[in-house]
XYZ file of C-alpha atoms in Angstrom:
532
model
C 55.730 8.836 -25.750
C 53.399 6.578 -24.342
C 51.277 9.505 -23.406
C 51.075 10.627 -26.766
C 50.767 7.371 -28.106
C 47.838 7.209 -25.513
C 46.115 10.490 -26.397
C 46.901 9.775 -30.277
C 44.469 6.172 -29.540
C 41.496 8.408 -27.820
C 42.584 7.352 -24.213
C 43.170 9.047 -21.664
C 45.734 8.793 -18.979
C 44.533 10.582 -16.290
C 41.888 7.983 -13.995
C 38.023 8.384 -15.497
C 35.278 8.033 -13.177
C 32.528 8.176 -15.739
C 30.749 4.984 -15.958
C 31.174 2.207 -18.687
C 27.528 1.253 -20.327
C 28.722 -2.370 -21.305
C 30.105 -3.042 -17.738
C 28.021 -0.728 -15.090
C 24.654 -1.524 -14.253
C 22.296 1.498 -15.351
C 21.157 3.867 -12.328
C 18.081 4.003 -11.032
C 16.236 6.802 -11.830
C 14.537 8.911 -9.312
C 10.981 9.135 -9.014
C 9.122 11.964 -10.680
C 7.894 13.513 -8.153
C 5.589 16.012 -10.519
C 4.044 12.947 -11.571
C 3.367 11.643 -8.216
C 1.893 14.845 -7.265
C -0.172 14.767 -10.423
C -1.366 11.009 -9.929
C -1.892 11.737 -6.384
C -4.052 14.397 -6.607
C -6.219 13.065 -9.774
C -6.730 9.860 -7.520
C -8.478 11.813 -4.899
C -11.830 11.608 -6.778
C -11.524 8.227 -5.718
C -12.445 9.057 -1.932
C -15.495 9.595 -2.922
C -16.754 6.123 -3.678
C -14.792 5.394 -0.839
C -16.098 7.748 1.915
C -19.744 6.250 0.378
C -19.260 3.013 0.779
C -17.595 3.573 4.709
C -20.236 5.801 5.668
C -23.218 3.768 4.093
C -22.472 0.645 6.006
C -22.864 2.283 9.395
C -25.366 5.002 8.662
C -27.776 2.212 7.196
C -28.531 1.379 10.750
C -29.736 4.235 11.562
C -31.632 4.812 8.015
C -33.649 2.004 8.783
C -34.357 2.654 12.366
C -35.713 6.235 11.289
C -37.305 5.942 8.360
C -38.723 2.418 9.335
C -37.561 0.975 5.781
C -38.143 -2.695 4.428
C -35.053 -5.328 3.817
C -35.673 -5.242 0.627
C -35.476 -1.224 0.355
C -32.606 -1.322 2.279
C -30.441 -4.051 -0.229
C -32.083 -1.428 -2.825
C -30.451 1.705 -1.188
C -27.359 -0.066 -0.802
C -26.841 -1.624 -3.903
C -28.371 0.873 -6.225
C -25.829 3.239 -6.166
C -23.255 1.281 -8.215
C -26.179 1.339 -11.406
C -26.228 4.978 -10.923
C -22.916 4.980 -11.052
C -22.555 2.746 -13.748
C -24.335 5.516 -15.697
C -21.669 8.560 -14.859
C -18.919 6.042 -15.383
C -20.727 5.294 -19.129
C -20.705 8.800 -20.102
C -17.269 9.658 -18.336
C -15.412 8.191 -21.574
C -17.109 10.744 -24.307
C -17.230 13.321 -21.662
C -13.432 13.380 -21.250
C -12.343 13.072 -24.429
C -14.832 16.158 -25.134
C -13.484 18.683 -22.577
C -10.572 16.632 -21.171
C -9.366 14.912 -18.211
C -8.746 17.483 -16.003
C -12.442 19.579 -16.279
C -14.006 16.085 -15.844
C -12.397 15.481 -12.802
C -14.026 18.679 -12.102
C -17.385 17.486 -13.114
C -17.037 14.528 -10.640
C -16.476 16.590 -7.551
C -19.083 19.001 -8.280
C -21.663 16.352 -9.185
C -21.120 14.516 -6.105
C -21.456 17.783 -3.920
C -24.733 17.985 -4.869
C -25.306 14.226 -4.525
C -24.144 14.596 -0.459
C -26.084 18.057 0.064
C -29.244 15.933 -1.076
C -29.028 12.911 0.917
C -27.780 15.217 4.439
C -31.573 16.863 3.576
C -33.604 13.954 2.378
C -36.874 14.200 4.775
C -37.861 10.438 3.284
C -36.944 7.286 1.490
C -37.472 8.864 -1.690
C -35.925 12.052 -0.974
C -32.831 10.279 -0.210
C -33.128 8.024 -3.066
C -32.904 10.953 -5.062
C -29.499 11.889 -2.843
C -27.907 8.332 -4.133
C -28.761 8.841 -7.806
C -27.049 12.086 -8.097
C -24.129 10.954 -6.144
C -23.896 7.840 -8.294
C -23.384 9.490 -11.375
C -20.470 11.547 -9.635
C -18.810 8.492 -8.372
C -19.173 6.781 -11.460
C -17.052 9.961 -13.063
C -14.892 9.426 -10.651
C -14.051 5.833 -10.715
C -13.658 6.086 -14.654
C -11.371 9.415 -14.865
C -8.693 8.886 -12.531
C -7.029 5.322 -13.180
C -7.255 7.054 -16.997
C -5.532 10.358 -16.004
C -3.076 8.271 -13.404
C -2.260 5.791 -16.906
C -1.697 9.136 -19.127
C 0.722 10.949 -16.921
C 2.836 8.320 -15.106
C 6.223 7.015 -16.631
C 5.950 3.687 -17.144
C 9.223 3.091 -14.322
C 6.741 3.679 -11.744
C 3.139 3.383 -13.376
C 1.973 0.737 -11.156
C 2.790 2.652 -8.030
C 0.920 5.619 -9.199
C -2.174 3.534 -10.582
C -2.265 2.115 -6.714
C -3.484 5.164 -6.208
C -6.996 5.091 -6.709
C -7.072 2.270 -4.676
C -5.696 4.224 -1.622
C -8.109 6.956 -2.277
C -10.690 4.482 -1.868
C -10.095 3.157 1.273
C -8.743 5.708 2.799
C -12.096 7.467 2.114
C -13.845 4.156 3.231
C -11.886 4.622 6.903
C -13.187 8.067 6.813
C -16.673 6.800 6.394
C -16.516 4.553 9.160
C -14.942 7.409 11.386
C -17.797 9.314 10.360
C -20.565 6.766 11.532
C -18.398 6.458 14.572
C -18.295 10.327 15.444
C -21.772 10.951 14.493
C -23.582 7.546 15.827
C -24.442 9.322 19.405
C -26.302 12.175 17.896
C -30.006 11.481 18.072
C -31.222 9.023 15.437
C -32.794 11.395 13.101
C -29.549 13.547 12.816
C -27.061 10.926 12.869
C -27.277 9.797 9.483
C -28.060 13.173 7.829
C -24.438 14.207 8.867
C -22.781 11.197 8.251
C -24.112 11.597 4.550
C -23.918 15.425 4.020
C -20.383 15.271 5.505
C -19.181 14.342 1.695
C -20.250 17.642 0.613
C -16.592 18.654 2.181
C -14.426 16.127 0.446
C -15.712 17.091 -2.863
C -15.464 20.850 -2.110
C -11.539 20.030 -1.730
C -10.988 17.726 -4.810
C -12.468 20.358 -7.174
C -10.075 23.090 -5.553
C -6.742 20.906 -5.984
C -7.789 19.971 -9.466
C -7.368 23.375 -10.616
C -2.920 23.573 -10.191
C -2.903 20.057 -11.879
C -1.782 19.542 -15.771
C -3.885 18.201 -18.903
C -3.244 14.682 -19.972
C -0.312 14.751 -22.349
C -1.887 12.080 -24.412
C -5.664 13.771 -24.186
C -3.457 17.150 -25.654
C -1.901 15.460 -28.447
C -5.806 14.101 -29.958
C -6.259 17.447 -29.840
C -3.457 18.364 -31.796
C -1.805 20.385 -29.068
C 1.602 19.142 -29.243
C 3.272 21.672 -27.549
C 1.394 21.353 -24.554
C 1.748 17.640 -24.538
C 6.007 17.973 -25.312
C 5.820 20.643 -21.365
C 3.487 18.222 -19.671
C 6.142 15.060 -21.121
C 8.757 16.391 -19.918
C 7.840 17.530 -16.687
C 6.098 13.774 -15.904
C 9.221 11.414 -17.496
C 12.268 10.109 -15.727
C 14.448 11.909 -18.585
C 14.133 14.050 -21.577
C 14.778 10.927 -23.976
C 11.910 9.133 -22.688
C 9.556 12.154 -23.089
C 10.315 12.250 -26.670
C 9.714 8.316 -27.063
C 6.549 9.169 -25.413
C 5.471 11.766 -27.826
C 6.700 9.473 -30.532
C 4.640 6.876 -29.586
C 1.478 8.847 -28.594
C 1.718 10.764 -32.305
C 1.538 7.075 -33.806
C -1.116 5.850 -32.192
C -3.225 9.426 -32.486
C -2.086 8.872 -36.319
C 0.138 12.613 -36.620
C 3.226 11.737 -38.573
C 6.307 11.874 -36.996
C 7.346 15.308 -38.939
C 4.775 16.865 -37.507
C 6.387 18.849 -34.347
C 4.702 22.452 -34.856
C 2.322 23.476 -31.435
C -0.782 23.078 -33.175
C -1.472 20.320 -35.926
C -4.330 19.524 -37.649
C -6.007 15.466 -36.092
C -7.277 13.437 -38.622
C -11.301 12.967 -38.636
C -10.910 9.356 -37.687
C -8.931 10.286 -34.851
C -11.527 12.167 -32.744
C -13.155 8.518 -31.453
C -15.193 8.132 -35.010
C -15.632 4.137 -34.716
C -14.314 3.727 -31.453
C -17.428 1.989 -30.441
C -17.040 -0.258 -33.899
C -13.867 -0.940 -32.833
C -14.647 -2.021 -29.459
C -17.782 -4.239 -30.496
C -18.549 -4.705 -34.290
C -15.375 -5.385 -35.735
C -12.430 -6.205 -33.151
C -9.144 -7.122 -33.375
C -7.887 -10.344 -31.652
C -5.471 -7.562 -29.354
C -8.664 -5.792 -28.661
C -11.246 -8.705 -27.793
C -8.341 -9.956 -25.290
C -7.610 -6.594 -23.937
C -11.576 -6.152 -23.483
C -11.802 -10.027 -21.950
C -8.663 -9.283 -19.509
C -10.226 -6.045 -18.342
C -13.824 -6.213 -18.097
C -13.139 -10.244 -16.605
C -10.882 -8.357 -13.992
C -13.437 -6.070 -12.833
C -15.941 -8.621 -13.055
C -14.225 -11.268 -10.535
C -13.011 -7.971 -8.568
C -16.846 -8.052 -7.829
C -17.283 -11.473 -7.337
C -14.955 -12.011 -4.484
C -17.593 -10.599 -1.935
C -15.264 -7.049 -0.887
C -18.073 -4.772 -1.367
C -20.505 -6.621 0.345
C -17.881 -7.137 2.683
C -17.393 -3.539 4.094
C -21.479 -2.109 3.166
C -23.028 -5.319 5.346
C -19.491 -4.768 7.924
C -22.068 -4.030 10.504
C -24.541 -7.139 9.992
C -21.825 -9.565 9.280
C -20.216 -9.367 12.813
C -23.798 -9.186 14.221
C -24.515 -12.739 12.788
C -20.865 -13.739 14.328
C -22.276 -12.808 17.543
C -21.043 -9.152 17.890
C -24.666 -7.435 18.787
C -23.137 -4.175 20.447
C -24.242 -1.445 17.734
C -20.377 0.120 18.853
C -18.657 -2.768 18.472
C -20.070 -2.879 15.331
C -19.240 0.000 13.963
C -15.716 -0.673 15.935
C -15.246 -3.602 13.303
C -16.126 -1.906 9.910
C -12.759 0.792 11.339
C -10.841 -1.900 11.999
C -11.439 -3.121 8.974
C -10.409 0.377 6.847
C -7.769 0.716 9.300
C -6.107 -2.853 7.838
C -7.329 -2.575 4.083
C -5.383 0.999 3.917
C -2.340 0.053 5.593
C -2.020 -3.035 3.053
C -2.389 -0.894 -0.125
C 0.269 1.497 1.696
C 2.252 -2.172 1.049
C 0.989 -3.250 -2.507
C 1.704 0.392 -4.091
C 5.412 -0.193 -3.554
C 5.259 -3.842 -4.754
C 3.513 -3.612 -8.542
C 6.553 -2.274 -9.935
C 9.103 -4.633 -8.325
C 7.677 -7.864 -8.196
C 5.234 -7.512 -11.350
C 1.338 -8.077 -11.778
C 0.825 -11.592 -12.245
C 2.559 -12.621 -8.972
C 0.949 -9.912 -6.766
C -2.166 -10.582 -8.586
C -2.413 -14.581 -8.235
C -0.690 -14.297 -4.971
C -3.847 -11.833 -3.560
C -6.720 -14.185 -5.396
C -5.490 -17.370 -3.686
C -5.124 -15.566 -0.428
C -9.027 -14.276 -0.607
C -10.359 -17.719 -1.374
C -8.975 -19.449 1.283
C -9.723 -16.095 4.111
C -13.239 -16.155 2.351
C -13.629 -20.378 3.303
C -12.832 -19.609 6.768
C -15.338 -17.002 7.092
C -18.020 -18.936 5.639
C -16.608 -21.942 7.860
C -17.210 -19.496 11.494
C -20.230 -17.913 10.395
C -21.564 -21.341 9.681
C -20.365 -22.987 12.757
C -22.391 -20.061 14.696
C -25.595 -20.290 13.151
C -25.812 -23.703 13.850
C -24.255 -23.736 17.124
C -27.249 -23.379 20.653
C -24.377 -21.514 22.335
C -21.781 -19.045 21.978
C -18.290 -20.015 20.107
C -15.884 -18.080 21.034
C -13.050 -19.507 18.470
C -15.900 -19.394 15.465
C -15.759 -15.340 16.814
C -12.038 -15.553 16.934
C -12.436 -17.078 13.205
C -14.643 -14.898 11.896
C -13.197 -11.269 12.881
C -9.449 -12.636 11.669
C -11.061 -14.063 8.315
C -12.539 -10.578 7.644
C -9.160 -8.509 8.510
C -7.193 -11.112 6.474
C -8.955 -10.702 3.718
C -9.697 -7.253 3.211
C -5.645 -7.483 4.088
C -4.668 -10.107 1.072
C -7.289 -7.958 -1.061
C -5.632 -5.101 -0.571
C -2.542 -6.097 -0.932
C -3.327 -7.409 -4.735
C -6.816 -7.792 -6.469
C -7.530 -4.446 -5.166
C -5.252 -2.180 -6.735
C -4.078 -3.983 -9.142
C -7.592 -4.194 -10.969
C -7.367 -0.544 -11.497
C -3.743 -0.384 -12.526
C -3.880 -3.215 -15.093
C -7.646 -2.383 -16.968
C -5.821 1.380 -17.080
C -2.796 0.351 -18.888
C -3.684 -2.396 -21.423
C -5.973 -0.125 -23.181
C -4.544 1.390 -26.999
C -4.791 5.084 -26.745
C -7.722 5.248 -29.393
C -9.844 3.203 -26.683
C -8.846 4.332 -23.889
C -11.355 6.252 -22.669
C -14.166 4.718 -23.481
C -12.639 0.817 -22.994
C -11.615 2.184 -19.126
C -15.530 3.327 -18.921
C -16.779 -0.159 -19.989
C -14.505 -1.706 -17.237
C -15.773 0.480 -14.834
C -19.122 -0.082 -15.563
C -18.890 -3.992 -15.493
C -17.574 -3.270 -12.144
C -20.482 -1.594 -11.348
C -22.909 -3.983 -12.770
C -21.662 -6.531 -10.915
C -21.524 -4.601 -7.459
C -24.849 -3.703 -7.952
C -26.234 -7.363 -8.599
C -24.426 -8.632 -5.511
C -24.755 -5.687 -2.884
C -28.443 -5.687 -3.766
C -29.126 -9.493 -3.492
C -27.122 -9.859 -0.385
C -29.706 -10.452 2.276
C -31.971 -12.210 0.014
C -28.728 -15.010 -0.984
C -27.869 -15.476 2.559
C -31.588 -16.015 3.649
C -31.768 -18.633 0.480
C -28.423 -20.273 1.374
C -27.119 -19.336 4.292
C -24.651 -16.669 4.724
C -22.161 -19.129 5.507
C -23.137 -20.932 1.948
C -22.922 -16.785 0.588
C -19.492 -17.105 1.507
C -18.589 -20.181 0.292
C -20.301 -18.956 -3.120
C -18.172 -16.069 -3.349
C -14.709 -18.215 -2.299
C -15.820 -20.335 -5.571
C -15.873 -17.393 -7.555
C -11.819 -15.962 -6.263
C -11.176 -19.811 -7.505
C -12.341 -19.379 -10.922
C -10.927 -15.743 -11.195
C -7.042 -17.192 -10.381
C -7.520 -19.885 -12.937
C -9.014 -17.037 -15.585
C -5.876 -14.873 -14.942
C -3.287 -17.243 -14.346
C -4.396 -18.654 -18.748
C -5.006 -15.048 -19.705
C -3.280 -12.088 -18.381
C 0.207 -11.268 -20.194
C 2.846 -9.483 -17.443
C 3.116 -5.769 -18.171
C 5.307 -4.158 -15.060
C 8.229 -1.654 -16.861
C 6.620 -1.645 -20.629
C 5.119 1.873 -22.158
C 1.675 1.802 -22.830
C 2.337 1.330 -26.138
C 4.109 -1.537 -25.893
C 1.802 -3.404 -23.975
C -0.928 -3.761 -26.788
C 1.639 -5.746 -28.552
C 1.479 -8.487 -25.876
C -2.295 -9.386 -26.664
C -4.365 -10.795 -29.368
C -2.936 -14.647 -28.899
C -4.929 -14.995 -25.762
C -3.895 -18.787 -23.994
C -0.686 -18.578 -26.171
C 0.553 -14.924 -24.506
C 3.472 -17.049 -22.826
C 5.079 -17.688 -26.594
C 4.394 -14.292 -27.586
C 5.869 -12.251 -25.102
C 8.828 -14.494 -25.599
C 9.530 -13.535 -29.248
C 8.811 -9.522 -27.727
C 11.630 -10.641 -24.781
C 14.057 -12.172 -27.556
C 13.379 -9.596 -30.262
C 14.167 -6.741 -27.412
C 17.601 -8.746 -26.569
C 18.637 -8.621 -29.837
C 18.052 -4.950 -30.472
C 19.383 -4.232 -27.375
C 22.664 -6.575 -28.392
C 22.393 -4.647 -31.493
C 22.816 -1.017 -30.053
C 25.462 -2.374 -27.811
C 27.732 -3.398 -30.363
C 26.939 -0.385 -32.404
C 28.624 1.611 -29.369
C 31.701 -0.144 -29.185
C 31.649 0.156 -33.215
C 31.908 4.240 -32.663
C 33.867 3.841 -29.609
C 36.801 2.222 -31.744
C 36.553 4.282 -34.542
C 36.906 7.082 -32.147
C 40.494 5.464 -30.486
């Protein structure tokens, strides 16, 4: 009797194993690992600004000792290649959202390939000018397409490890560079560099090849009306089938395709097809958009402004005015310094998603200010010092590692992973672009004033200028920048638009998300009675 009175109520006698929703803690779910490979191998076009930077800050040496070139032309060769790539980031946006993600990623390789063929054969300064500018416009395709692609594909479980990517592309073509001045630094002088440059030809030979076996952005599909290919490519790149479909739900919304609409092909909207984006961005925006532009283009900005560029392209004439003068030892440094700056973003990529943005983030700025105040402190101390000081050395070399470290670990990645996600789909492209090319405006204006600032004030007081600016950037992001670790891209746009009052907003989101949550809970037990 009691077993029938049992199976009469819904219950079972026999033991259940299945787990209880209101009392078991929900299982992790496995990482995608389509999505990884997709992130991963969209990211590679980041080795290319990578393997430029590296190599130029050892090959420069040699540049100037064959073609007999000017300080001045040399901050101009060095710097100038961030305004050239300012201009292929510019056009990446209307370029991608014309023929896609994918085929621009294809653009960038093949663009650069031409850029690193020109520069292995330039016979003179101009020549090789000529080398830069078409390798600018590559990288600047580059650096704009695959944080966008990365944003597009990844769940939003493990988003921020996959948007680390980039940033590991970078530096690990950066250590490649300075393996590259290394290997080819004993050739004669008039060789040397011509390989170290025209070696690039081979990493953008490979990233065009892989990009061929990888998928279209799901969200790029869907503005095209292609929802069939966007529902495959959603479901291969989410942690279940449900959150595919909220996915598609919430790209259709933003794209502006009603919700009924689930044939392959639909028809977009006019207004759709990024008519007014740039009214959007500039001539009429929202509060949400004006503080997603401020967040990400202030980001990219003070990204600059800490000094890491100048950092790794003048590697080789920072230790020499710490007293390193060996043109080895040298170019020893700048690989120790890739060799620390890749292992720490090996760290951060695992630590986005668990610990959140805005800790990692404030954590990394603090950490460069006070590694870029003891570098300016040794490099001072030596300049003004008759005689050699060892510990200023000592101080100098473990300033440099711990800050390329601490950057690594935080400001670098992270800038790429948070100006990629904050973006609404309609801006995307062309917001990302913008970032990118603050990014390179700035790089540009401090890699090409470098030797002229520290001849002005010191390159201790260079330094201590750039510590001042990682102050200001932790006080600009600790006011301004919202937490967005484990929310869909489309929920993060609801977090901005109150600016210094983000803290009460994302509040009410936290307590209005409890309640549903409470909501759907109690609706459960609701059916699960009913059903006894």
């Amino acid at each position: 009797m009691a077993d029938g009175m049992s199976a009469r109520n819904g219950v079972s006698s026999a033991p259940s194993h299945l787990p209880i929703p209101a009392f078991d803690p929900p299982r992790k779910p496995k990482r995608n690992k389509y999505a990884l490979a997709c992130s991963f191998l969209a990211s590679m076009t980041s080795i290319l600004l990578g393997y430029d930077i590296g190599v130029m800050s050892g090959a420069i040496i040699y540049i100037q000792k064959d073609l007999h070139i000017t300080d001045v032309q040399k901050e101009v060769i060095m710097g100038i290649f961030s305004l050239y790539s300012l201009i292929g980031s510019a056009v990446a946006g209307p370029t991608s959202d014309w023929i896609g993600r994918r085929l621009t990623i294809v653009l960038a390789g093949v663009i650069f390939f031409f850029g690193a063929l020109f520069m292995g054969l330039a016979t003179n300064y101009a020549f090789l000018m000529v080398g830069r500018f078409v390798a600018g416009i590559g990288v600047g395709y580059a650096l704009m397409i695959a944080p966008v692609y990365t944003a597009e594909v990844a769940p939003a479980s493990c988003r921020g490890l996959l948007l680390s990517f980039p940033e590991l592309f970078i530096n690990i073509g950066a250590l490649v560079g300075f393996t590259s001045d290394l290997a080819f630094s004993h050739l004669p002088t008039n060789l040397g560099w011509r390989f170290m440059l025209g070696i690039g030809m081979i990493p953008s030979v490979i990233l065009t090849l892989v990009t061929l076996v990888m998928p279209e952005s799901p969200r790029w599909l869907v503005t095209q009306g292609r929802l069939g290919e966007a529902k495959q490519v959603l479901e291969r790149t989410s942690d279940s089938l449900e959150e595919a479909k909220s996915r598609l739900s919430d790209i259709k919304q933003a794209a502006g395709i009603p919700q009924h609409c689930n044939e392959d092909i639909v028809s977009i909207p006019k207004g759709h097809h990024g008519k007014g984006v740039w009214r959007e961005l500039f001539v009429h925006p929202t509060p949400v958009v004006l503080h997603i532009m401020l967040c990400a283009f202030g980001m990219h900005f003070f990204q600059m402004t800490s000094g890491i560029e100048t950092v790794i392209l003048y590697s080789p004439e920072i230790f020499e005015k710490a007293g390193i003068k060996n043109d080895t030892h040298k170019l020893l440094g700048t690989m120790a310094i890739g060799f620390v700056k890749t292992m720490s973003i090996l760290v951060a990529m695992f630590l986005s998603d668990k610990i959140g943005r805005r800790p990692l983030l404030l954590t990394s700025v603090g950490g460069c200010c006070v590694c870029l105040m003891g570098l300016a402190t040794g490099l001072t101390f030596v300049q003004n010092s008759d005689h050699r000081l060892i510990w200023a050395v000592a101080l100098c070399v473990c300033s440099i590692l711990c800050y390329v470290s601490i950057f690594a670990i935080g400001m670098g990645p992270l800038t790429w992973v948070y100006s990629s996600e904050i973006f609404p789909l309609r801006v995307r492209a062309q917001g990302c672009g913008l970032a990118v090319a603050v990014n390179r405006v700035t790089s540009a204006v401090l890699t090409m004033t470098f030797i002229s600032l520290y001849k002005a004030i010191t390159i201790g007081g260079a330094f201590f200028l750039y510590a001042g600016f990682a102050a200001l950037a932790w006080l600009f992001f600790y006011t301004l920048f919202p937490e967005t670790r484990g929310k869909t891209l489309e929920e993060i746009e609801a977090l901005f638009g109150t600016f210094f009052k983000w803290r009460s907003t994302m509040r009410a989101l936290n307590q209005k998300s409890g309640d549903v949550s409470g909501q759907v809970q109690t609706g459960n037990t609701t059916i699960g009675t009913g059903n006894s």
